[in-house]
Coordinates of C-alpha atoms and ligand atoms in Angstrom, one line a residue:
M1 CA 0.0 0.0 0.0
R2 CA 1.4 3.4 -1.0
R3 CA 0.7 6.0 1.6
N4 CA 1.4 9.4 0.2
A5 CA 2.6 12.7 1.7
L6 CA -0.8 14.3 1.5
W7 CA -2.2 11.4 3.4
A8 CA 0.4 11.5 6.1
L9 CA -0.7 15.1 6.6
A10 CA -4.4 14.3 6.6
A11 CA -4.0 11.4 9.0
V12 CA -2.4 13.7 11.5
A13 CA -5.3 16.2 11.1
A14 CA -7.9 13.4 11.4
A15 CA -6.3 12.1 14.6
G16 CA -6.4 15.6 16.0
T17 CA -10.1 15.8 15.1
L18 CA -11.0 12.6 16.9
L19 CA -9.0 13.6 20.0
L20 CA -11.0 16.8 20.2
G21 CA -14.0 14.5 20.4
S22 CA -16.3 17.3 19.2
E23 CA -16.8 15.8 15.7
K24 CA -20.4 14.8 16.4
A25 CA -21.3 18.0 18.1
Y26 CA -20.2 20.1 15.2
G27 CA -21.2 17.6 12.5
R28 CA -18.1 18.4 10.5
P29 CA -17.9 16.2 7.4
T30 CA -15.2 13.6 7.8
G31 CA -16.5 11.2 5.1
P32 CA -13.8 11.9 2.5
R33 CA -10.9 11.3 4.8
A34 CA -12.4 8.3 6.4
F35 CA -13.1 6.8 3.0
C36 CA -9.6 7.4 1.8
D37 CA -8.2 5.7 4.9
S38 CA -10.0 2.5 3.7
Y39 CA -9.0 3.0 0.0
P40 CA -5.8 5.1 -0.1
D41 CA -4.8 3.8 -3.6
V42 CA -8.1 4.2 -5.6
P43 CA -8.1 7.0 -8.2
A44 CA -10.5 9.1 -6.0
C45 CA -7.9 9.2 -3.2
S46 CA -4.6 9.1 -5.1
G47 CA -3.2 12.6 -5.1
A48 CA -6.6 13.9 -4.0
V49 CA -9.2 13.5 -1.3
A50 CA -12.6 12.0 -2.3
A51 CA -15.4 14.4 -3.1
C52 CA -18.6 14.5 -1.0
T53 CA -20.5 13.5 -4.1
L54 CA -19.0 10.0 -3.9
C55 CA -21.7 9.3 -1.3
H56 CA -24.1 12.3 -1.5
T57 CA -26.1 14.1 -4.1
A58 CA -26.3 17.3 -2.0
P59 CA -25.3 16.5 1.6
P60 CA -26.9 15.2 3.7
Q61 CA -28.9 13.5 1.0
Q62 CA -27.3 10.2 0.0
N63 CA -26.9 8.9 -3.5
A64 CA -27.4 5.2 -4.2
F65 CA -24.0 4.2 -3.0
G66 CA -24.2 6.4 0.2
A67 CA -27.6 4.9 0.9
D68 CA -26.2 1.4 0.8
V69 CA -23.3 2.5 3.0
L70 CA -25.7 4.0 5.5
A71 CA -27.8 0.9 5.5
S72 CA -24.8 -1.3 6.3
R73 CA -23.6 0.9 9.1
G74 CA -23.7 -0.3 12.7
S75 CA -24.3 1.6 15.8
A76 CA -20.8 2.9 16.6
S77 CA -19.6 6.4 15.5
F78 CA -19.5 7.1 11.8
E79 CA -15.7 7.0 11.6
E80 CA -15.5 3.7 13.4
D81 CA -18.3 2.1 11.3
L82 CA -17.4 3.4 7.9
A83 CA -14.6 0.9 7.1
G84 CA -16.9 -2.1 7.9
A85 CA -19.8 -0.6 6.1
L86 CA -17.8 0.1 2.9
A87 CA -16.4 -3.5 2.9
A88 CA -20.0 -4.8 3.3
V89 CA -21.2 -3.0 0.1
E90 CA -18.2 -3.8 -2.1
D91 CA -19.9 -6.5 -4.1
L92 CA -23.2 -4.6 -4.6
D93 CA -23.9 -2.6 -7.7
S94 CA -25.6 0.3 -5.9
D95 CA -26.3 2.4 -9.0
G96 CA -27.3 -0.6 -11.2
D97 CA -24.9 0.2 -14.0
G98 CA -23.5 -3.3 -14.2
K99 CA -20.2 -2.7 -12.3
T100 CA -19.9 -3.5 -8.6
N101 CA -19.0 -0.8 -6.2
L102 CA -15.5 -2.1 -5.7
E103 CA -14.9 -2.3 -9.5
E104 CA -16.1 1.3 -9.9
L105 CA -13.9 2.5 -7.0
Q106 CA -10.8 0.8 -8.5
L107 CA -11.6 2.2 -12.0
G108 CA -12.3 5.7 -10.7
T109 CA -16.0 5.9 -11.8
A110 CA -18.7 6.9 -9.4
P111 CA -20.5 4.0 -7.6
G112 CA -23.5 6.2 -6.9
D113 CA -24.0 7.5 -10.5
A114 CA -25.4 5.1 -13.1
L115 CA -24.3 7.4 -15.9
D116 CA -20.7 7.2 -14.8
V117 CA -19.4 3.8 -15.9
W118 CA -16.4 2.4 -17.8
P119 CA -16.4 1.5 -20.6
P120 CA -19.2 4.1 -21.3
H121 CA -22.6 2.7 -22.1
G122 CA -23.1 2.4 -25.8
A123 CA -19.4 2.7 -26.5
E124 CA -18.0 0.2 -29.0
R125 CA -15.0 -0.4 -26.7
T126 CA -14.0 -3.9 -26.1
G127 CA -11.8 -2.8 -23.2
E128 CA -8.8 -4.1 -25.1
P129 CA -5.9 -1.7 -25.1
V130 CA -5.0 -0.4 -28.5
G131 CA -1.3 -0.7 -29.4
Y132 CA 1.2 2.1 -29.8
D133 CA 1.5 3.3 -33.4
P134 CA 4.7 5.4 -33.9
V135 CA 3.3 7.2 -37.0
F136 CA 0.1 8.1 -35.3
A137 CA 2.1 9.3 -32.3
F138 CA 4.2 11.5 -34.6
R139 CA 1.1 13.0 -36.3
R140 CA -0.5 13.7 -32.9
M141 CA 2.6 15.1 -31.5
K142 CA 3.0 17.7 -34.4
T143 CA -0.6 18.8 -33.9
A144 CA -0.5 19.0 -30.1
F145 CA 2.9 20.6 -29.6
C146 CA 3.6 22.4 -32.9
G147 CA 0.0 23.4 -33.7
A148 CA 0.1 22.2 -37.2
S149 CA -0.5 18.9 -38.9
A150 CA 2.5 16.9 -40.1
T151 CA 3.1 17.4 -43.8
Y152 CA 3.2 14.6 -46.3
D153 CA 7.0 14.9 -46.5
E154 CA 7.4 14.9 -42.7
V155 CA 5.4 11.8 -42.3
R156 CA 7.3 10.1 -45.1
A157 CA 10.7 11.1 -43.6
F158 CA 9.5 9.9 -40.2
G159 CA 8.3 6.6 -41.7
S160 CA 11.8 5.9 -43.1
A161 CA 13.7 7.0 -39.9
A162 CA 16.1 4.3 -38.7
D163 CA 15.1 5.0 -35.1
P164 CA 11.5 6.2 -35.0
S165 CA 11.6 6.9 -31.2
A166 CA 14.6 9.1 -31.5
A167 CA 13.0 10.9 -34.5
L168 CA 9.8 11.5 -32.5
H169 CA 11.6 12.9 -29.5
E170 CA 13.8 15.1 -31.6
A171 CA 10.8 16.6 -33.4
L172 CA 9.1 17.0 -30.0
S173 CA 12.0 19.0 -28.7
A174 CA 11.7 21.4 -31.7
C175 CA 8.0 21.8 -31.1
L176 CA 8.4 22.5 -27.4
A177 CA 10.9 25.2 -28.3
S178 CA 8.5 26.8 -30.7
R179 CA 6.6 30.1 -30.4
Y180 CA 3.4 28.1 -30.9
W181 CA 3.9 26.1 -27.7
R182 CA 5.1 29.1 -25.6
D183 CA 2.9 31.9 -27.0
E184 CA -0.3 30.2 -28.1
A185 CA -0.8 26.8 -26.5
L186 CA 0.4 27.6 -22.9
P187 CA -1.5 30.9 -22.8
R188 CA -4.7 29.1 -23.8
L189 CA -4.1 26.7 -20.9
A190 CA -3.7 29.7 -18.6
D191 CA -7.0 31.4 -19.6
D192 CA -9.2 29.9 -17.0
K193 CA -6.6 30.5 -14.3
I194 CA -6.0 34.1 -15.2
R195 CA -9.5 34.9 -16.3
P196 CA -8.7 38.0 -18.4
I197 CA -11.3 40.6 -19.1
G198 CA -11.1 43.3 -21.7
G199 CA -9.4 46.7 -21.4
A200 CA -6.0 45.8 -20.1
G201 CA -2.7 46.0 -21.8
T202 CA -3.1 49.6 -23.1
C203 CA -1.5 52.8 -22.0
I204 CA -4.6 53.8 -20.2
S205 CA -4.6 51.4 -17.3
Y206 CA -8.2 50.8 -16.3
Y207 CA -7.2 47.6 -14.6
A208 CA -4.2 45.8 -13.5
N209 CA -2.3 44.2 -16.4
F210 CA -2.7 40.4 -17.0
E211 CA 0.0 40.2 -19.6
H212 CA 2.5 39.8 -16.8
D213 CA 0.5 36.7 -15.7
Y214 CA 0.6 35.1 -19.1
D215 CA 4.3 35.8 -19.4
L216 CA 5.0 34.2 -16.0
F217 CA 2.9 31.2 -16.8
S218 CA 4.7 30.5 -20.1
F219 CA 8.1 31.2 -18.6
A220 CA 7.6 28.7 -15.7
L221 CA 6.4 26.0 -18.1
T222 CA 9.2 26.3 -20.7
G223 CA 13.0 26.5 -20.8
D224 CA 13.3 23.3 -18.7
R225 CA 12.3 25.4 -15.7
D226 CA 10.6 24.1 -12.5
A227 CA 6.8 24.4 -12.9
R228 CA 6.4 24.9 -9.2
D229 CA 7.4 28.5 -9.9
L230 CA 3.8 28.9 -10.8
L231 CA 3.3 29.1 -7.1
L232 CA 6.8 29.9 -5.8
A233 CA 8.1 32.6 -8.2
Q234 CA 9.2 35.7 -6.4
Y235 CA 10.2 37.3 -9.7
H236 CA 8.3 38.5 -12.6
V237 CA 8.7 38.1 -16.4
R238 CA 8.6 40.6 -19.2
R239 CA 8.8 40.3 -23.0
D240 CA 11.9 42.0 -24.5
A241 CA 12.0 43.7 -27.8
A242 CA 12.7 40.4 -29.6
G243 CA 9.6 38.8 -28.0
D244 CA 11.6 36.6 -25.6
L245 CA 10.6 36.1 -22.0
V246 CA 13.0 37.6 -19.5
R247 CA 13.1 37.3 -15.7
I248 CA 12.7 40.6 -13.8
D249 CA 13.7 40.7 -10.1
G250 CA 12.3 43.4 -7.9
T251 CA 9.1 45.4 -8.5
I252 CA 7.8 46.6 -11.9
D253 CA 6.4 50.1 -12.3
A254 CA 3.2 50.8 -14.2
P255 CA 4.0 52.1 -17.7
T256 CA 4.7 55.8 -17.9
E257 CA 4.7 56.2 -21.6
V258 CA 3.8 54.2 -24.7
A259 CA 4.7 55.5 -28.2
G260 CA 5.2 59.0 -26.9
I261 CA 1.8 59.1 -25.1
Q262 CA 1.8 59.7 -21.4
C263 CA 0.1 56.8 -19.6
R264 CA -2.7 57.4 -17.1
D265 CA -5.1 55.3 -15.1
R266 CA -8.8 55.8 -15.0
Y267 CA -8.4 58.3 -12.2
Q268 CA -6.1 60.4 -14.4
N269 CA -3.0 59.5 -12.3
A270 CA 0.1 59.9 -14.4
P271 CA 2.0 57.7 -14.1
P272 CA -0.8 55.2 -13.5
K273 CA -1.1 53.3 -10.2
L274 CA -2.3 50.1 -11.9
G275 CA -0.5 48.0 -14.5
G276 CA 2.7 47.2 -12.7
Q277 CA 3.8 44.7 -10.0
P278 CA 4.3 46.6 -6.7
L279 CA 4.4 43.6 -4.3
A280 CA 7.6 43.3 -2.3
P281 CA 9.3 40.1 -3.4
Q282 CA 9.3 38.2 -0.1
Y283 CA 5.4 38.3 -0.1
R284 CA 5.1 36.9 -3.6
A285 CA 3.7 33.5 -4.4
G286 CA 3.9 33.3 -8.2
M287 CA 0.6 33.4 -10.1
I288 CA -1.6 33.9 -7.0
T289 CA -0.1 37.2 -5.9
T290 CA 0.2 39.1 -9.1
Q291 CA -1.5 42.5 -9.1
W292 CA -4.0 41.2 -11.7
F293 CA -4.9 38.0 -9.7
L294 CA -5.6 40.1 -6.6
W295 CA -7.4 42.9 -8.4
R296 CA -9.5 40.4 -10.4
N297 CA -10.4 38.0 -7.6
T298 CA -10.3 39.9 -4.3
M299 CA -11.8 43.2 -5.5
G300 CA -13.0 44.8 -2.2
A301 CA -13.6 41.6 -0.2
F302 CA -12.2 41.6 3.3
M303 CA -12.4 37.8 3.3
P304 CA -11.3 37.0 -0.3
R305 CA -13.0 33.6 -0.5
G306 CA -13.2 33.8 -4.3
T307 CA -9.5 34.4 -4.5
A308 CA -8.7 31.3 -2.4
A309 CA -11.2 29.2 -4.2
Q310 CA -9.7 30.2 -7.6
A311 CA -6.2 29.4 -6.4
Y312 CA -7.4 26.0 -5.1
R313 CA -9.2 25.1 -8.3
S314 CA -6.5 26.4 -10.7
Y315 CA -3.4 24.9 -9.2
L316 CA -4.7 22.0 -7.0
G317 CA -7.6 20.9 -9.1
F318 CA -10.2 21.0 -6.3
E319 CA -13.6 22.7 -7.1
L320 CA -15.1 23.4 -3.7
S321 CA -18.5 24.3 -5.2
S322 CA -18.6 20.7 -6.4
L323 CA -17.8 19.5 -2.9
E324 CA -14.2 18.5 -3.8
G325 CA -11.0 18.9 -1.8
M326 CA -12.6 19.2 1.7
F327 CA -10.3 19.4 4.7
P328 CA -12.7 20.7 7.3
I329 CA -11.2 22.4 10.4
E330 CA -13.1 21.7 13.6
S331 CA -13.1 25.2 15.0
E332 CA -14.2 26.8 11.7
P333 CA -15.8 28.6 10.1
R334 CA -15.5 31.4 12.7
D335 CA -17.6 33.5 10.5
I336 CA -15.3 36.4 11.2
D337 CA -17.1 38.8 8.8
R338 CA -20.6 37.6 9.9
K339 CA -21.9 36.3 6.6
G340 CA -23.7 33.4 8.2
V341 CA -21.3 30.8 6.9
G342 CA -21.5 28.8 10.2
A343 CA -25.0 27.7 9.4
A344 CA -26.0 24.5 7.7
P345 CA -25.3 23.7 4.9
C346 CA -22.8 26.6 4.6
Y347 CA -20.3 25.1 7.1
Q348 CA -19.8 22.0 4.9
C349 CA -17.7 24.1 2.5
H350 CA -16.8 27.0 4.6
S351 CA -15.1 24.9 7.3
T352 CA -12.5 24.2 4.6
L353 CA -12.7 27.4 2.6
D354 CA -12.6 30.1 5.3
P355 CA -9.4 28.8 7.0
M356 CA -7.8 28.6 3.5
T357 CA -8.8 32.2 2.9
Y358 CA -7.4 34.1 5.8
A359 CA -3.9 34.0 4.3
F360 CA -5.2 36.0 1.3
A361 CA -6.8 38.7 3.4
Y362 CA -3.5 40.6 3.9
Y363 CA -3.2 41.4 0.2
W364 CA -5.0 44.4 -1.3
G365 CA -7.4 43.8 -4.1
G366 CA -9.3 46.1 -6.4
T367 CA -11.1 48.5 -4.1
G368 CA -10.7 50.1 -0.7
S369 CA -9.8 53.4 0.9
N370 CA -6.4 53.4 -0.7
Y371 CA -7.4 52.1 -4.1
P372 CA -5.8 52.0 -6.6
Q373 CA -2.3 52.7 -5.2
A374 CA -2.3 49.8 -2.8
T375 CA -3.7 47.2 -5.3
G376 CA -1.5 44.2 -5.3
T377 CA 0.5 45.1 -2.1
Y378 CA 0.7 43.3 1.2
S379 CA -0.2 44.7 4.7
T380 CA -0.5 43.0 8.0
T381 CA -2.9 45.8 9.0
R382 CA -5.3 45.5 6.0
H383 CA -8.1 44.5 8.4
Q384 CA -7.7 47.8 10.2
Q385 CA -7.5 49.9 7.1
I386 CA -10.3 48.4 5.0
G387 CA -13.1 50.0 7.1
L388 CA -14.7 47.0 8.9
P389 CA -17.2 47.4 11.7
A390 CA -15.2 48.1 14.9
D391 CA -16.1 44.8 16.6
V392 CA -15.2 42.7 13.5
E393 CA -11.9 44.4 13.3
A394 CA -11.4 44.0 17.1
A395 CA -12.2 40.2 16.9
W396 CA -9.6 39.8 14.1
A397 CA -6.9 41.7 16.0
A398 CA -7.6 40.1 19.4
D399 CA -7.4 36.5 18.0
P400 CA -5.8 36.6 14.5
P401 CA -7.3 33.8 12.5
R402 CA -5.0 30.8 11.7
S403 CA -4.8 29.8 8.1
Y404 CA -4.9 26.1 7.0
L405 CA -4.2 24.1 3.9
F406 CA -4.9 20.4 3.6
G407 CA -6.1 20.4 7.2
E408 CA -2.8 21.6 8.5
P409 CA -2.0 25.0 10.1
L410 CA 0.1 27.6 8.5
P411 CA 2.1 30.4 10.3
L412 CA 0.3 33.5 11.5
E413 CA 1.1 36.7 9.8
G414 CA 4.4 38.1 11.2
E415 CA 5.6 34.8 12.5
T416 CA 8.0 34.4 9.6
D417 CA 9.7 37.0 7.4
S418 CA 7.3 36.2 4.5
S419 CA 3.6 35.6 4.9
A420 CA 1.1 32.8 5.6
L421 CA 0.2 32.9 1.9
V422 CA 3.8 32.2 0.9
A423 CA 3.7 29.2 3.2
W424 CA 0.4 28.2 1.7
A425 CA 1.9 28.3 -1.8
E426 CA 5.0 26.3 -0.7
R427 CA 2.8 23.6 0.8
A428 CA 0.6 23.6 -2.3
A429 CA 3.6 23.4 -4.7
A430 CA 5.0 20.4 -2.8
S431 CA 1.8 18.5 -2.8
E432 CA 0.5 15.6 -4.9
P433 CA -2.6 17.5 -6.0
F434 CA -0.4 20.1 -7.6
Q435 CA 1.5 17.4 -9.5
K436 CA -1.7 15.7 -10.6
T437 CA -3.4 18.9 -11.7
L438 CA -0.4 20.1 -13.7
V439 CA 0.1 16.8 -15.4
S440 CA -3.6 16.5 -16.1
M441 CA -3.6 19.8 -17.9
I442 CA -0.6 18.9 -20.1
F443 CA -2.0 15.4 -20.7
T444 CA -5.4 16.8 -21.8
E445 CA -3.8 19.2 -24.2
A446 CA -1.6 16.5 -25.7
V447 CA -4.1 13.7 -26.0
G448 CA -7.1 15.9 -26.7
R449 CA -9.2 14.6 -23.7
P450 CA -8.7 14.2 -20.0
P451 CA -7.2 10.9 -18.7
S452 CA -9.8 8.1 -18.6
P453 CA -10.0 5.0 -16.5
A454 CA -8.2 3.1 -19.3
D455 CA -5.2 5.4 -18.8
S456 CA -5.1 5.4 -15.0
A457 CA -1.9 3.4 -14.6
E458 CA -0.1 5.5 -17.2
F459 CA -1.5 8.7 -15.9
E460 CA -0.5 8.0 -12.3
A461 CA 3.0 7.1 -13.4
L462 CA 3.2 10.4 -15.3
W463 CA 2.3 12.6 -12.3
R464 CA 4.2 10.6 -9.8
G465 CA 7.2 11.0 -12.0
L466 CA 7.1 14.8 -12.1
P467 CA 9.6 15.3 -9.3
D468 CA 12.1 13.1 -11.2
D469 CA 11.6 15.4 -14.2
G470 CA 12.6 18.3 -12.0
Y471 CA 9.0 19.5 -12.6
A472 CA 10.1 20.5 -16.1
V473 CA 7.1 20.3 -18.5
E474 CA 9.4 19.5 -21.4
R475 CA 10.6 16.3 -19.7
L476 CA 7.0 15.4 -18.8
A477 CA 6.0 15.9 -22.5
H478 CA 8.7 13.5 -23.6
R479 CA 7.2 10.9 -21.3
I480 CA 3.7 11.6 -22.4
V481 CA 4.4 10.9 -26.1
D482 CA 5.7 7.5 -25.2
T483 CA 2.4 6.4 -23.5
R484 CA -0.1 4.1 -25.0
A485 CA -2.8 6.8 -24.3
F486 CA -0.9 9.2 -26.6
G487 CA 0.3 6.8 -29.3
G488 CA -2.7 4.4 -29.5
P489 CA -5.4 5.5 -32.0
E490 CA -8.9 5.2 -30.4
Ligands
CA501 CA1 -22.2 0.4 -10.3
CA502 CA1 -21.4 4.2 -11.7

């Protein structure tokens, strides 16, 4: 049995929860972790934590699988009973799709959803793996990584190569060094993480400038660099006159002049206050602390929950709104800004989301009393400056909220010479969910669809091998084109 680092963390947290003994009183959802203690190696738990929807439609309502688990449960506590109840329903086919619950868990399909089954209903699949075809792999590689179909001559030359594998990898290296890959394919993959909106990138800076974000994204994922810089970079990147990406240390001022025209922001400040990167380097955490990311996601929120959720889904692959990635903290949510998040069903998500959010609350977003000049900067006293009701501010100052990620505490602000968010990003970048999410993104681009149950062994080997690649996307791509998933026509 392979117990991974994430699970070592979670086990510590779960033990802490049980010791507190208040699990029942608060009704904090422990289902995902308890499930993964029983099945640490199934796809739902490998590099991830099971989603609530494995057993529930909308909690507390059970789906067909959850209902069978509930029916098999004894009279002890939920956590004590769950392993036995799960074992008792392994041979049932709760959702009636023809696969037993255990088969579905091992394949990575949902045992409570009849529409999720492998092979898909109505598919012609025999379940037999299709062999690796070097010419097909070559054609697919050219389209995926060079953005253009292989020409007749290229395919002919490839067909007569003495060593097809060497020829494939040589051609791949050329594609990975191309402008297409760096300036078209990777930016497209960044769109849903950056979420650009119109109006930026001109001399009149209405908003922060997201070009910096695209440049950092492409930089971290090319040049044989370490992709963890997506979350760890304390530098920025600019395009030089030749169009190459160049690392910039220190802060970046907003543009003062473009083509002889003096730049302004929407408040007529010249030079503008938006459009640069003002954050002091020691508080930076790559893509999740750019001026654009903070402006776009935090806006005027004192508790920037949307910012934390966007970081979590973009770089760790967990969509909290779909009940994924829950690591509830017993004493949370404190409901520090009195939004009612402690009520049912709100606490089910906010006992994970709020403790993940505090770390983002020290970074200025897109409004506030000192907007726009503070946008994208860090302050340990933002809660005092943002104009909260006096008692909310006093509660924050008297007992500064502790941030958590994956159920484990992070430092308080001021405890280190960086910030809780930098520690958040370091833990995130070192995690298996980060590896899995990054590799899933590149795999999906290369193969043209997300990994399926038929690929699960190859996919797992790909993401677990990322550290051996030095987290370099080029080395990962060279491994992807050798997989059956890539080179087997479907
Ligand atoms: Ca089934
Ligand atoms: Ca199913």
